[in-house]
Amino acid sequence: MLELRSISKQYGRGAIGAADVSVTVEPGQMIALFGPSGSGKTSILHIMGLLQSADAGEVWLDGRRIDGLSERRAAEIRSRELGFVFQSFGLLPLLSAAENVAVMLRLLGVGGETSRRRVLGALEAVGVEHRADHRPAEMSGGEQQRVALARALVHAPKAVLADEPTGELDTNTAAYVLELLHKIAEGGAMVVIATHDPIALDIVDTAYFVQDGMLHLPDPDELQMWLAEGEGGLSIG
């Protein structure tokens, strides 16, 4: 399992990224962190993925404490046990889809036929195997996000962390990407997304709200109010 235990993070001028946050993600579970812009959801996700360090608290993965490690050791855990998906896709423009996905395996020293087989399998799993030889500029935004998802999956990570994975996608494509993430969880991985997309509420196992760095489970009244405000685009940025 992936755990945050009493995590706190503060930035300059009093900005709070996390305030005594504790959360546990089990294998096979998909959770979402909702909240307005600046609420702390991305900070919490980044601390979970060892992309930022917390000021206090602990991060645990499968019974091992993984915060406070050297950057070299943290990078090993990120590359071997975690997968990342970002709103901006993060694909290298001069590489094909297959080459972008293979970068993850190259970092782990996997090449040759093993790499080719795993790359094509990952692209097929997200439905873009026909784009294997295309560069990002030759693909739609939805196709690029699916390639980014294949890259996050190709090394079979224990946890997939996605920061606004549908932020640049239309509604139908966003729903498809979220369903793919849910299938990944059903396969046994832990999936955590930071999002403002209300579509995710119908897909995730648990939805948390983040406000001023604090995380909580919303009650039904709060959920309905959030959805009503969200339809107007007022409070889910």
PDB file of N, CA, C and O in Angstrom, residues 7 22 33-34 44 51 58 73 122 127-128 148 152 161 175 194 204-205 210-211 227 235:
ATOM      1  N   ILE A   7       1.434  14.335   6.811  1.00  0.00           N
ATOM      2  CA  ILE A   7       2.287  15.120   5.926  1.00  0.00           C
ATOM      3  C   ILE A   7       1.919  16.605   5.997  1.00  0.00           C
ATOM      4  O   ILE A   7       0.742  16.971   5.921  1.00  0.00           O
ATOM      5  N   SER A  22      -3.091  12.666   6.038  1.00  0.00           N
ATOM      6  CA  SER A  22      -2.881  11.223   6.145  1.00  0.00           C
ATOM      7  C   SER A  22      -3.865  10.532   5.210  1.00  0.00           C
ATOM      8  O   SER A  22      -5.062  10.837   5.216  1.00  0.00           O
ATOM      9  N   LEU A  33      -8.142  13.274  -5.793  1.00  0.00           N
ATOM     10  CA  LEU A  33      -7.991  14.458  -4.957  1.00  0.00           C
ATOM     11  C   LEU A  33      -8.605  15.623  -5.718  1.00  0.00           C
ATOM     12  O   LEU A  33      -8.099  16.037  -6.761  1.00  0.00           O
ATOM     13  N   PHE A  34      -9.741  16.118  -5.237  1.00  0.00           N
ATOM     14  CA  PHE A  34     -10.428  17.249  -5.843  1.00  0.00           C
ATOM     15  C   PHE A  34     -10.128  18.515  -5.047  1.00  0.00           C
ATOM     16  O   PHE A  34      -9.806  18.453  -3.864  1.00  0.00           O
ATOM     17  N   ILE A  44       0.244  17.452  -2.621  1.00  0.00           N
ATOM     18  CA  ILE A  44       0.066  16.152  -1.972  1.00  0.00           C
ATOM     19  C   ILE A  44       0.464  15.034  -2.920  1.00  0.00           C
ATOM     20  O   ILE A  44       1.170  14.084  -2.540  1.00  0.00           O
ATOM     21  N   LEU A  51       8.374  13.616  -5.718  1.00  0.00           N
ATOM     22  CA  LEU A  51       8.778  14.722  -6.568  1.00  0.00           C
ATOM     23  C   LEU A  51       9.039  15.984  -5.751  1.00  0.00           C
ATOM     24  O   LEU A  51       9.688  16.913  -6.220  1.00  0.00           O
ATOM     25  N   GLU A  58       5.528  11.373   7.023  1.00  0.00           N
ATOM     26  CA  GLU A  58       6.200  10.213   6.446  1.00  0.00           C
ATOM     27  C   GLU A  58       5.446   9.705   5.222  1.00  0.00           C
ATOM     28  O   GLU A  58       4.223   9.802   5.140  1.00  0.00           O
ATOM     29  N   ARG A  73      18.430   7.387  -4.588  1.00  0.00           N
ATOM     30  CA  ARG A  73      17.538   6.311  -4.175  1.00  0.00           C
ATOM     31  C   ARG A  73      16.084   6.661  -4.491  1.00  0.00           C
ATOM     32  O   ARG A  73      15.307   5.807  -4.933  1.00  0.00           O
ATOM     33  N   ALA A 122       2.104  -2.112 -24.217  1.00  0.00           N
ATOM     34  CA  ALA A 122       1.566  -0.955 -23.484  1.00  0.00           C
ATOM     35  C   ALA A 122       0.747  -0.054 -24.392  1.00  0.00           C
ATOM     36  O   ALA A 122      -0.319   0.435 -24.008  1.00  0.00           O
ATOM     37  N   GLY A 127      -4.875   1.490 -26.553  1.00  0.00           N
ATOM     38  CA  GLY A 127      -5.546   1.694 -27.827  1.00  0.00           C
ATOM     39  C   GLY A 127      -4.866   2.594 -28.827  1.00  0.00           C
ATOM     40  O   GLY A 127      -5.524   3.155 -29.713  1.00  0.00           O
ATOM     41  N   VAL A 128      -3.543   2.730 -28.757  1.00  0.00           N
ATOM     42  CA  VAL A 128      -2.840   3.572 -29.738  1.00  0.00           C
ATOM     43  C   VAL A 128      -1.663   2.843 -30.382  1.00  0.00           C
ATOM     44  O   VAL A 128      -0.702   3.471 -30.810  1.00  0.00           O
ATOM     45  N   ALA A 148       1.235   8.867 -23.206  1.00  0.00           N
ATOM     46  CA  ALA A 148       1.818   9.186 -21.903  1.00  0.00           C
ATOM     47  C   ALA A 148       1.406   8.149 -20.857  1.00  0.00           C
ATOM     48  O   ALA A 148       2.201   7.782 -19.980  1.00  0.00           O
ATOM     49  N   ALA A 152       3.712   5.470 -18.655  1.00  0.00           N
ATOM     50  CA  ALA A 152       3.618   5.299 -17.201  1.00  0.00           C
ATOM     51  C   ALA A 152       3.406   3.850 -16.809  1.00  0.00           C
ATOM     52  O   ALA A 152       3.714   3.461 -15.675  1.00  0.00           O
ATOM     53  N   LEU A 161       0.443   7.806 -10.561  1.00  0.00           N
ATOM     54  CA  LEU A 161       0.039   9.110 -10.044  1.00  0.00           C
ATOM     55  C   LEU A 161      -0.195  10.036 -11.227  1.00  0.00           C
ATOM     56  O   LEU A 161       0.704  10.250 -12.044  1.00  0.00           O
ATOM     57  N   ALA A 175     -13.299  10.951 -20.392  1.00  0.00           N
ATOM     58  CA  ALA A 175     -13.957   9.784 -19.796  1.00  0.00           C
ATOM     59  C   ALA A 175     -13.229   8.505 -20.170  1.00  0.00           C
ATOM     60  O   ALA A 175     -13.063   7.601 -19.336  1.00  0.00           O
ATOM     61  N   ALA A 194      -5.016  13.754  -9.230  1.00  0.00           N
ATOM     62  CA  ALA A 194      -5.407  15.096  -8.794  1.00  0.00           C
ATOM     63  C   ALA A 194      -6.184  15.690  -9.949  1.00  0.00           C
ATOM     64  O   ALA A 194      -5.686  15.735 -11.083  1.00  0.00           O
ATOM     65  N   VAL A 204     -13.928   6.858  -9.795  1.00  0.00           N
ATOM     66  CA  VAL A 204     -12.984   6.527  -8.724  1.00  0.00           C
ATOM     67  C   VAL A 204     -13.671   5.773  -7.597  1.00  0.00           C
ATOM     68  O   VAL A 204     -14.893   5.842  -7.427  1.00  0.00           O
ATOM     69  N   ASP A 205     -12.882   5.065  -6.814  1.00  0.00           N
ATOM     70  CA  ASP A 205     -13.410   4.357  -5.650  1.00  0.00           C
ATOM     71  C   ASP A 205     -13.675   5.304  -4.486  1.00  0.00           C
ATOM     72  O   ASP A 205     -14.649   5.144  -3.748  1.00  0.00           O
ATOM     73  N   VAL A 210      -9.690  18.596  -1.173  1.00  0.00           N
ATOM     74  CA  VAL A 210      -8.527  19.271  -0.596  1.00  0.00           C
ATOM     75  C   VAL A 210      -8.809  20.768  -0.568  1.00  0.00           C
ATOM     76  O   VAL A 210      -9.179  21.358  -1.589  1.00  0.00           O
ATOM     77  N   GLN A 211      -8.650  21.367   0.594  1.00  0.00           N
ATOM     78  CA  GLN A 211      -8.841  22.807   0.751  1.00  0.00           C
ATOM     79  C   GLN A 211      -7.820  23.315   1.759  1.00  0.00           C
ATOM     80  O   GLN A 211      -7.714  22.772   2.859  1.00  0.00           O
ATOM     81  N   LEU A 227     -20.734  19.944  -6.965  1.00  0.00           N
ATOM     82  CA  LEU A 227     -21.122  19.643  -8.333  1.00  0.00           C
ATOM     83  C   LEU A 227     -21.893  20.802  -8.945  1.00  0.00           C
ATOM     84  O   LEU A 227     -21.679  21.167 -10.115  1.00  0.00           O
ATOM     85  N   SER A 235     -15.542  26.637  -8.944  1.00  0.00           N
ATOM     86  CA  SER A 235     -14.740  26.245  -7.788  1.00  0.00           C
ATOM     87  C   SER A 235     -14.006  24.933  -7.958  1.00  0.00           C
ATOM     88  O   SER A 235     -13.585  24.331  -7.003  1.00  0.00           O
TER      89      SER A 235
END
